[in-house]
Tab-separated table of C-alpha atoms in Angstrom:
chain	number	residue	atom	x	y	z
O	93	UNK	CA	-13.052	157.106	69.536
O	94	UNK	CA	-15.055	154.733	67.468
O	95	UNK	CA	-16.460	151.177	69.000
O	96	UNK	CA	-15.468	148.529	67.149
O	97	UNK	CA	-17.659	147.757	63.699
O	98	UNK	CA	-20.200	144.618	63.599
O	99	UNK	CA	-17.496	142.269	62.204
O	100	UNK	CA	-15.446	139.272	63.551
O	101	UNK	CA	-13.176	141.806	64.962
O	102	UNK	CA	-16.283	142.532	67.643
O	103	UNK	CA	-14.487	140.667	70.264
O	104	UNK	CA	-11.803	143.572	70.384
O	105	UNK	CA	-12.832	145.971	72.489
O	106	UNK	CA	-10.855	149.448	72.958
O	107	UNK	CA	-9.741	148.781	76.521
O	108	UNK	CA	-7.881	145.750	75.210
O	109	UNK	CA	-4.666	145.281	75.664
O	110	UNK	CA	-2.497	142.815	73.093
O	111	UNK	CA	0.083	141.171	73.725
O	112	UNK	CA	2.635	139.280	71.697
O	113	UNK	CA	3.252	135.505	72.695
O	114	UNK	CA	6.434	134.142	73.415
O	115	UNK	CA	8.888	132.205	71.279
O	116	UNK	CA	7.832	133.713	67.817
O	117	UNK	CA	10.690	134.012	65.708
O	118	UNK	CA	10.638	136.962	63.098
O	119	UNK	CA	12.306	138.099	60.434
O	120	UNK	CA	12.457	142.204	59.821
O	121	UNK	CA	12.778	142.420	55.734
O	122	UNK	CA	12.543	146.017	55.043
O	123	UNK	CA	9.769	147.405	56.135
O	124	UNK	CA	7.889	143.860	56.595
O	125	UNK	CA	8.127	141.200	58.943
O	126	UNK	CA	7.470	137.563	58.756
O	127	UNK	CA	6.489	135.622	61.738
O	128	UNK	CA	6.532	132.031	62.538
O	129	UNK	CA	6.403	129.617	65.871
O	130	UNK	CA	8.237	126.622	66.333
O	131	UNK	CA	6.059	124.563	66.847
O	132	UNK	CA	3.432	125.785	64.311
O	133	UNK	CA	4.834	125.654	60.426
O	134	UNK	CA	2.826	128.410	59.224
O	135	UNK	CA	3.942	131.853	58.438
O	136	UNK	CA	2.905	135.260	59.104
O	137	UNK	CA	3.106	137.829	56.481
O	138	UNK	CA	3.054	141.474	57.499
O	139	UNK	CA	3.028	144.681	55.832
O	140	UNK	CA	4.487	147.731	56.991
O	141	UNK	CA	1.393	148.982	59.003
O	142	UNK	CA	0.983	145.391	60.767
O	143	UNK	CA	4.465	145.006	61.176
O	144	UNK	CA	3.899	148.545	63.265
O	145	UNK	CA	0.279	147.065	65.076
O	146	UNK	CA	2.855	144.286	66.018
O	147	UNK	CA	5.843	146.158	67.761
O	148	UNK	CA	2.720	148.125	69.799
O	149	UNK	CA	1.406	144.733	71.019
O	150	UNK	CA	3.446	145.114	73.769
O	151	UNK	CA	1.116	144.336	76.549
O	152	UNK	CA	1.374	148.291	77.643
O	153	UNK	CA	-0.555	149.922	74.825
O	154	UNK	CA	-4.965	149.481	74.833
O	155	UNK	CA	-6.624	148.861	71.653
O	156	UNK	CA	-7.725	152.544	71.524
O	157	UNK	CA	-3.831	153.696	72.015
O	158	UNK	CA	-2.671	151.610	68.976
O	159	UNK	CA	-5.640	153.191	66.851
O	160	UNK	CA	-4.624	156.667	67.937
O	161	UNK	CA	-1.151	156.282	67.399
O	162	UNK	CA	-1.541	154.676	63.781
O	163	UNK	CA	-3.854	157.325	62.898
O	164	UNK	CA	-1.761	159.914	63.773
O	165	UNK	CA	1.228	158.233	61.699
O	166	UNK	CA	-1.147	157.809	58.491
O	167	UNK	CA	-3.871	160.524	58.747
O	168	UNK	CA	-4.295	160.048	54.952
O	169	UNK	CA	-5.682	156.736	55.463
O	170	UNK	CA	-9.044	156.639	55.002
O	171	UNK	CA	-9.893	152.966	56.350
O	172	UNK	CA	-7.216	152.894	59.194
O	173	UNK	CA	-9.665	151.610	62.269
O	174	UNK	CA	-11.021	148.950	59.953
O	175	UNK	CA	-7.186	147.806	59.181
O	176	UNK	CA	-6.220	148.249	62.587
O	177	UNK	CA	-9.226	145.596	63.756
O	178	UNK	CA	-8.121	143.252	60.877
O	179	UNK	CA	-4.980	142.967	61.631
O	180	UNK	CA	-5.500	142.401	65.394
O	181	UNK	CA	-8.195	139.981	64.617
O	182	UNK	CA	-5.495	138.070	62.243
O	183	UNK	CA	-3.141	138.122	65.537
O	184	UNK	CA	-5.925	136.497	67.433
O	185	UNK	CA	-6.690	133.782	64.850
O	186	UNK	CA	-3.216	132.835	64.207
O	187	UNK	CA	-3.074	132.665	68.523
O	188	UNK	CA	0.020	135.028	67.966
O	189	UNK	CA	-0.862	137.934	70.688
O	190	UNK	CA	-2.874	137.264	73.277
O	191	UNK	CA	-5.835	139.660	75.294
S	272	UNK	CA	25.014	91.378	49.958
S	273	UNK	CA	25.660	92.773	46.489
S	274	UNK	CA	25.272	89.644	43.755
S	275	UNK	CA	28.177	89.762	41.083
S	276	UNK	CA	25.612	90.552	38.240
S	277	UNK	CA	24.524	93.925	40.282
S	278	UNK	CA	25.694	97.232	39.451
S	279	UNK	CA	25.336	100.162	41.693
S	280	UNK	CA	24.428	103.570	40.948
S	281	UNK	CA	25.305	106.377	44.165
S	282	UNK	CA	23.415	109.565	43.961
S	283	UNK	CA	24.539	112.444	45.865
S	284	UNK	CA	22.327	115.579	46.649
S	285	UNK	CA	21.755	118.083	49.231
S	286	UNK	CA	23.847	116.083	51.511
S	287	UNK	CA	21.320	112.952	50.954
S	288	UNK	CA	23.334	109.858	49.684
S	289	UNK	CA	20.595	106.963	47.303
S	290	UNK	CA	22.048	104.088	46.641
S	291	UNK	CA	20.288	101.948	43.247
S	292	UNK	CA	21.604	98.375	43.003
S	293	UNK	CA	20.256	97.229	39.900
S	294	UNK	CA	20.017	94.302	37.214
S	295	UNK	CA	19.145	92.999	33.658
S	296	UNK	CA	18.981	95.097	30.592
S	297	UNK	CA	15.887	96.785	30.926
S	298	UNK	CA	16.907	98.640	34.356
S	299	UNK	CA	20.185	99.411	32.677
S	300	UNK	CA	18.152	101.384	30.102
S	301	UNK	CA	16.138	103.290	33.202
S	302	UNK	CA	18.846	103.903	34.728
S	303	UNK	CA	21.129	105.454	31.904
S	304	UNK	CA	17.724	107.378	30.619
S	305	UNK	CA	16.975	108.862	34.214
S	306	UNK	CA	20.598	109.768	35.915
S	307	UNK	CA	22.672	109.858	33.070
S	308	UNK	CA	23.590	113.759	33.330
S	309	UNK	CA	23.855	113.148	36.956
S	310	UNK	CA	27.986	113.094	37.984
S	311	UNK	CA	29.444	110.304	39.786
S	312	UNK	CA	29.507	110.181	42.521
S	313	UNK	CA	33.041	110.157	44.005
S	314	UNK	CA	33.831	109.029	48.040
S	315	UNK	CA	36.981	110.449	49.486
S	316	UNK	CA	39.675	107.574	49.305
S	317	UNK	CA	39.027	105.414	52.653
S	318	UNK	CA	35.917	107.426	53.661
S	319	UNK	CA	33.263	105.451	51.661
S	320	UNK	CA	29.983	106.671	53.503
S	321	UNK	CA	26.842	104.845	54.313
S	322	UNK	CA	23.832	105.618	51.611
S	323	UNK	CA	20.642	106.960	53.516
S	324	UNK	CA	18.611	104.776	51.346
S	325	UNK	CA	19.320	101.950	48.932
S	326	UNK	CA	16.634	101.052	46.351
S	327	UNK	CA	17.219	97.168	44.516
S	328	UNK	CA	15.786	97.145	40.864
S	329	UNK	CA	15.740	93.827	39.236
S	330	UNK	CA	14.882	93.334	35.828
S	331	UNK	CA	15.669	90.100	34.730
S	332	UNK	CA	12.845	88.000	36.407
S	333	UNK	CA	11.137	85.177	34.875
S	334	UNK	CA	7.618	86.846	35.204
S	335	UNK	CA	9.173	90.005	32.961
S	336	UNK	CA	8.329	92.352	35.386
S	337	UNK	CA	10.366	95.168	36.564
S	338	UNK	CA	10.912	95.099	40.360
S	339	UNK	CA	12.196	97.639	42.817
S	340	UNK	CA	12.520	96.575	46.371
S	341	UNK	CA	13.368	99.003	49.185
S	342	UNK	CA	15.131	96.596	51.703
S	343	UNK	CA	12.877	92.811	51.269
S	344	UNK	CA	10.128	94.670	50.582
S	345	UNK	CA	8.284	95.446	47.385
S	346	UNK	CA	7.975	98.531	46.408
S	347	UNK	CA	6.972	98.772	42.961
S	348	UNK	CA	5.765	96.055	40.068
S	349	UNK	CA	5.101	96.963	36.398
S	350	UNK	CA	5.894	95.888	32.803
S	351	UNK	CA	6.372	99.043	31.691
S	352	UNK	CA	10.324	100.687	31.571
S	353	UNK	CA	8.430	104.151	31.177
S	354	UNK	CA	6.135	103.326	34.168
S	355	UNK	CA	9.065	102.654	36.723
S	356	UNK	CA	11.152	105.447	35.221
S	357	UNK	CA	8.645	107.456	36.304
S	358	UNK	CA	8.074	105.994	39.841
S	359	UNK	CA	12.337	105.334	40.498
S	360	UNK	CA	13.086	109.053	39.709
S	361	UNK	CA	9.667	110.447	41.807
S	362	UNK	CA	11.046	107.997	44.541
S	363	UNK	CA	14.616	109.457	44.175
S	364	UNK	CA	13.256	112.679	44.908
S	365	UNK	CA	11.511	112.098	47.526
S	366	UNK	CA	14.301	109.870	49.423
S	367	UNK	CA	17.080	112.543	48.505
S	368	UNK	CA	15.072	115.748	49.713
S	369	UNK	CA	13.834	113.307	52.876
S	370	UNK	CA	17.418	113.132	54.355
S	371	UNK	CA	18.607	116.260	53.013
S	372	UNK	CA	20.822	118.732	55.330
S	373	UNK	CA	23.090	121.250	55.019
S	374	UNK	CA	20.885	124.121	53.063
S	375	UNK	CA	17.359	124.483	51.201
S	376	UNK	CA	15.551	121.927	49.072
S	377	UNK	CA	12.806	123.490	47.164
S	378	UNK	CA	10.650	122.609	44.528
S	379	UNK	CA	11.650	124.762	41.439
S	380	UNK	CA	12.999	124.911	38.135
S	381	UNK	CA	16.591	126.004	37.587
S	382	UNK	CA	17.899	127.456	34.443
S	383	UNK	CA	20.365	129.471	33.374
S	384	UNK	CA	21.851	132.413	30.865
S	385	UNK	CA	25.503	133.622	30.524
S	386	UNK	CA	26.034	132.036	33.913
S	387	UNK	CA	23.388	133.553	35.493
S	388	UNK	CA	20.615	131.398	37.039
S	389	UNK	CA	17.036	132.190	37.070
S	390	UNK	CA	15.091	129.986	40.180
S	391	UNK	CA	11.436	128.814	38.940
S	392	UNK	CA	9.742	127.675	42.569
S	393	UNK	CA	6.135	126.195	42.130
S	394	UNK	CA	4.856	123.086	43.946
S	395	UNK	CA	3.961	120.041	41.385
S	396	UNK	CA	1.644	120.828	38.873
S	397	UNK	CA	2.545	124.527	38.642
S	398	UNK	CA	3.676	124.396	35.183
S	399	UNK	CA	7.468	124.378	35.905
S	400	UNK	CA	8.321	121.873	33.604
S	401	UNK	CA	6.401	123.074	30.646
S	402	UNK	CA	8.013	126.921	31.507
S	403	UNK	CA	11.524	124.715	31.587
S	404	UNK	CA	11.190	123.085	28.388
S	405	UNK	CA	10.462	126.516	26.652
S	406	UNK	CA	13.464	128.221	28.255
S	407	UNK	CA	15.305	125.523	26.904
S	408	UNK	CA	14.253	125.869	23.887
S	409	UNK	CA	15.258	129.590	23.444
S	410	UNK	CA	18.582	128.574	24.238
S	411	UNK	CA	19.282	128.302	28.231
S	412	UNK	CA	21.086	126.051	29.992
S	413	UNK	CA	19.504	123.359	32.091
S	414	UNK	CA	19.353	122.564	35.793
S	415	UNK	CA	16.485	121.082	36.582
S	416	UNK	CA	12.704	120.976	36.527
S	417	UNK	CA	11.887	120.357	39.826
S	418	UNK	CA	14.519	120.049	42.687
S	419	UNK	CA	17.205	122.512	43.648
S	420	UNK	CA	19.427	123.077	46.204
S	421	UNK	CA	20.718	126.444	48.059
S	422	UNK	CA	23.415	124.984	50.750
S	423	UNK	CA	23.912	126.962	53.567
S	424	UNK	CA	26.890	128.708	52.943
S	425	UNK	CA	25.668	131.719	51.996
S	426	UNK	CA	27.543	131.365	48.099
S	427	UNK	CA	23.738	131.967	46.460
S	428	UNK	CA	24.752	128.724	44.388
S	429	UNK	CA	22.009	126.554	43.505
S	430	UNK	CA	22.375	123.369	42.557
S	431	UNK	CA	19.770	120.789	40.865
S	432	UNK	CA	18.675	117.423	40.724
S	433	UNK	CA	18.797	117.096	36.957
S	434	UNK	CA	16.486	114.589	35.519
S	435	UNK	CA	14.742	114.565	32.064
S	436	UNK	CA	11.655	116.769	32.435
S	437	UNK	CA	8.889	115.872	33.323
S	438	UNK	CA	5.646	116.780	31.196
S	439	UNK	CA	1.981	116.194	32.348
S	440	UNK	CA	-0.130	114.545	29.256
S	441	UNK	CA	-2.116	117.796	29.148
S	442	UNK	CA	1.030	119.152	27.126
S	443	UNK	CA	1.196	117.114	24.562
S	444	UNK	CA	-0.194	119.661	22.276
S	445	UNK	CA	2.716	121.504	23.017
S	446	UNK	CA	5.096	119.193	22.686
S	447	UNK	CA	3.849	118.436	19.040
S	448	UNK	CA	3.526	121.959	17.970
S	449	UNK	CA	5.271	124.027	19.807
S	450	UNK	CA	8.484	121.866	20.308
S	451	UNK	CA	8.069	119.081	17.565
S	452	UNK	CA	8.495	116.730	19.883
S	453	UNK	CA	6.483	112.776	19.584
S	454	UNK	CA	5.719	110.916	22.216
S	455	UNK	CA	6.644	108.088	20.723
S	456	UNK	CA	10.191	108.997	19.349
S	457	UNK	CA	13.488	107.327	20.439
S	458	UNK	CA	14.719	108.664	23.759
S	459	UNK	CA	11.391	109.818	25.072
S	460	UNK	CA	9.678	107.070	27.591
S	461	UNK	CA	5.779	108.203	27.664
S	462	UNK	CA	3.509	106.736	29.900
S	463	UNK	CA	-0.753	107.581	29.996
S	464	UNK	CA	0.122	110.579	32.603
S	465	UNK	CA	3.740	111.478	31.953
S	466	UNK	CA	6.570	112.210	29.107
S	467	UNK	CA	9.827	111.824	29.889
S	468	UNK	CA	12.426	113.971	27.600
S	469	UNK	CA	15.834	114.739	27.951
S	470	UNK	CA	16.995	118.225	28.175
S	471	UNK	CA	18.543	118.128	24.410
S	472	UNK	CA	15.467	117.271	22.822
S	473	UNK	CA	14.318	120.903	23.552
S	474	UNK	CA	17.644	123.168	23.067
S	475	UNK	CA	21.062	122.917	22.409
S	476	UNK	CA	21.981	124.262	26.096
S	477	UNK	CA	24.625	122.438	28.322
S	478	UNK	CA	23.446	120.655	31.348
S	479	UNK	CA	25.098	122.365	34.184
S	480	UNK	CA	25.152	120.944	38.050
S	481	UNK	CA	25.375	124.116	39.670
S	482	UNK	CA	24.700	127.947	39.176
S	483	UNK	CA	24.718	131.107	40.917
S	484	UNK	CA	21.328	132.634	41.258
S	485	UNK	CA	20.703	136.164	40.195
S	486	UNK	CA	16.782	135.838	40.025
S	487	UNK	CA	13.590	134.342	41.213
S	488	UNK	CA	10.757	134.135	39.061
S	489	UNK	CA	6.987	132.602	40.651
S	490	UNK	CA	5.246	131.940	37.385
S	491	UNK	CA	1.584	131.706	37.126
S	492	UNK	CA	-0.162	130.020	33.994
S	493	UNK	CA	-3.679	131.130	33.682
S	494	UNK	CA	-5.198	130.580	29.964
S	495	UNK	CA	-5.400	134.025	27.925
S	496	UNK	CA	-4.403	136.020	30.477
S	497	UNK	CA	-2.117	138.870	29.414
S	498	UNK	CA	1.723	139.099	31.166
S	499	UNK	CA	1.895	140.474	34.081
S	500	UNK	CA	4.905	140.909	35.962
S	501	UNK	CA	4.608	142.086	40.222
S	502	UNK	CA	7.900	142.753	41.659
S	503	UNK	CA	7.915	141.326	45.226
S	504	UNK	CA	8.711	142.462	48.250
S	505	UNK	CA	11.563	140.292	50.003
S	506	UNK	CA	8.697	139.336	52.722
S	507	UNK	CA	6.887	138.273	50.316
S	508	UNK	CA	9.635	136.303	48.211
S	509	UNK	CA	10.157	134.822	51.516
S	510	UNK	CA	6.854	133.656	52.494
S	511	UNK	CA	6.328	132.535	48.866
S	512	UNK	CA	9.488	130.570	48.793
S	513	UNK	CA	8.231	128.511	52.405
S	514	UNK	CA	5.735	127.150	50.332
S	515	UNK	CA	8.264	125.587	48.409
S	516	UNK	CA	10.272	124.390	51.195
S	517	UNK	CA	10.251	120.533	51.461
S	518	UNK	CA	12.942	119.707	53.896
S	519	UNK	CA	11.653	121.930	56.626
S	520	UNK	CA	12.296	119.176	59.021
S	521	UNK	CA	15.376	119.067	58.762
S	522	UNK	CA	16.738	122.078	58.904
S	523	UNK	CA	17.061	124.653	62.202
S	524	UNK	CA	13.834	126.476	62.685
S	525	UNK	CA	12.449	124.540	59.983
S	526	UNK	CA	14.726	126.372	57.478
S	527	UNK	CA	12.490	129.853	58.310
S	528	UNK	CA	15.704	131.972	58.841
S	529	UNK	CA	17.938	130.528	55.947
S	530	UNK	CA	14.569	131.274	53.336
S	531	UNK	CA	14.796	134.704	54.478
S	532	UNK	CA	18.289	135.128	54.252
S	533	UNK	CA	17.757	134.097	50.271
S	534	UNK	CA	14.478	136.202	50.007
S	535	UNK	CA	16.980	139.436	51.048
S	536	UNK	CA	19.900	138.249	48.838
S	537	UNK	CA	17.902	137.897	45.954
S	538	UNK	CA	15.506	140.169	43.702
S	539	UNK	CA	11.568	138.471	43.471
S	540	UNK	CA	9.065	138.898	40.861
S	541	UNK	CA	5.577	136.662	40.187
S	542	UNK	CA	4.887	136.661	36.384
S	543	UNK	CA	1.486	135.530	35.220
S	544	UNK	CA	1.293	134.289	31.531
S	545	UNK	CA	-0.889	132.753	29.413
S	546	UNK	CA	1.030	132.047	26.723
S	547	UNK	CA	5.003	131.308	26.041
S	548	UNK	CA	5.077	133.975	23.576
S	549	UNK	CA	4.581	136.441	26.312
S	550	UNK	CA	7.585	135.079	28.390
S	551	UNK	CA	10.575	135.486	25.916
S	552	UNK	CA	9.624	139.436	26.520
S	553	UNK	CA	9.414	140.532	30.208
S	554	UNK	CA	11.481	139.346	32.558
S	555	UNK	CA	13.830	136.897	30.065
S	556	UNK	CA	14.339	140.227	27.623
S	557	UNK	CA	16.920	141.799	30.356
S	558	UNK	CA	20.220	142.027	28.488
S	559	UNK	CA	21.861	140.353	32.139
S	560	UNK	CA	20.238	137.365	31.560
């Protein structure tokens, strides 16, 4: 298992475990999803592998787990970890999951 | 308290009713330039509603001045018919989309082929009007060059504010060359910023209220750049098209679930340009439209 890389996505460690905030509304569109709060009128694009990093924010599954799982489901992808970290990093700036 | 020498204009949109009581021969001029291919607006016998917003514009005064007053106050003062033109129908907007319900109000372009409409969203300044005027010109119908309507009712109609269109200075070279249009010919009201031209200066297209909407186009003008065209994904058309939302506010969920609900219904694509040659190929070249 790889630690996390010297980026903003440092504060992610692999024992983390995400978890999705309340009271976001979202919008499955194929194999997207858009997200959006209430009381916040920005929007959250996702692509199909975030929209997947986003159902497995489910408070039960660590950092590590997520990476594992993803990796598993796209061992072609070269840069997975790094996407993985981006995307939770994203999360944590928009305050949509929570540590 | 309406004085005998008043008329009164009622604009309906989006479920916004604008009231313009006006006066004197210069406002009658505005006011037949900027809302002429607007209907009229009918009330149900014995169910006359309340306007949301009622605009006075006098034009008779001593001074010369055009006036518009919003209640007592004073909104707007200028010598210039093209100047207030250009403020009444930006105020208009703004007041129509502000108490807007029932459905979407974006900023886009709407125009139309064989009855099928092709939806333009850009935010001001995106080249919309320009892109409008050439559509025109190769023979679509017109819509509008800035406001348009999806109600909620899922029907995929959209409807727009029609309005002569709206040209930023910087395309006056256009308008000379391209469209042999002056600035200074009868039925045009120019100001230092801002040409104001009627849809039939550009095409022989009808003016239509209403349309329903088989495609969305985001253009993108970028000097010299070659045409691209990016299909989008309906997340994408969706998160696009919230940028265009202005009536957020009012709607549920700040219209979030309705904009999806078009982004699905509807097929996307961005098109960068960088020149109107490129754009009567591409996207417009589809036998449908």
């Amino acid at each position: 298992m790889s630690e996390p890389t010297n980026t903003p996505e440092k504060k992610l460690s692999p024992e983390d475990l995400p978890r999705r905030k309340a009271d976001y509304r979202l919008e499955q569109l194929d194999d997207e999803l858009l997200l959006y709060h209430p009381s916040d009128t920005r929007i959250l694009y996702l692509n199909q592998s975030a929209s997947l990093v986003w159902g497995l924010c489910d408070g039960e599954h660590q950092v590590s787990q997520i990476l594992q799982l993803l990796s598993d489901l796209y061992p072609e992808a070269k840069e997975i970890e790094a996407d993985i970290y981006a995307t939770l990093a994203q999360f944590l700036e928009h305050g949509c999951i929570e540590l | 308290m309406i004085k005998d020498e008043h008329k009164k204009r009622r604009i309906a949109f989006a479920g916004s009713l604008l009231d313009i009581e006006y006066q004197g021969a210069p406002a009658e001029r505005v006011m037949a330039f900027l809302f002429r291919d607007l209907p009229q607006y009918e009330a149900m016998p014995g169910n006359e509603a309340t306007a949301h917003f009622t605009y006075r514009f006098e034009s008779d005064r001593i001074d010369g001045n055009l006036c518009l007053f919003a209640g007592d106050e004073l909104e707007r003062s200028c010598d210039s018919e093209a100047d207030m033109a250009l403020h009444l129908i930006s105020q208009a907007c703004y007041q129509l989309a502000y108490f807007s319900t029932g459905g979407l109000v974006m900023h886009a372009a709407l125009l139309s082929r064989n009855g099928q409409g092709i939806l333009l969203p850009g935010s001001t300044g995106k080249g919309k009007s320009s892109l409008a005027a050439w559509l025109l010109h190769r023979g679509y119908d017109y819509l509008t060059d800035e406001l348009v309507y999806t109600p909620d009712d899922h029907s995929l109609q959209g409807w727009g504010l029609t309005r002569p269109l709206n040209l930023k200075r910087a395309a006056r070279p256009l308008l000379r060359e391209v469209f042999h249009i002056s600035e200074t010919e009868p039925g045009v009201m120019s100001n230092a910023l801002v040409d104001l031209i009627p849809p039939e200066k550009f095409g022989s297209g009808k003016v239509l209220q209403s349309v329903g909407l088989e495609r969305i186009i985001f253009p993108r003008f970028q000097p010299s750049a070659s045409l691209e065209i990016r299909k989008l994904s309906k997340a994408q058309t969706g998160l696009e098209l919230m940028q265009c939302l202005i009536n957020a506010r009012n709607l549920p969920e700040h219209g979030f679930p309705a904009v999806a609900n078009l982004a699905r219904a509807i097929p996307a694509y961005q098109m960068v340009y960088g020149g109107f040659e490129q754009v009567t190929g591409g996207l417009f070249a589809s036998s449908k439209i």
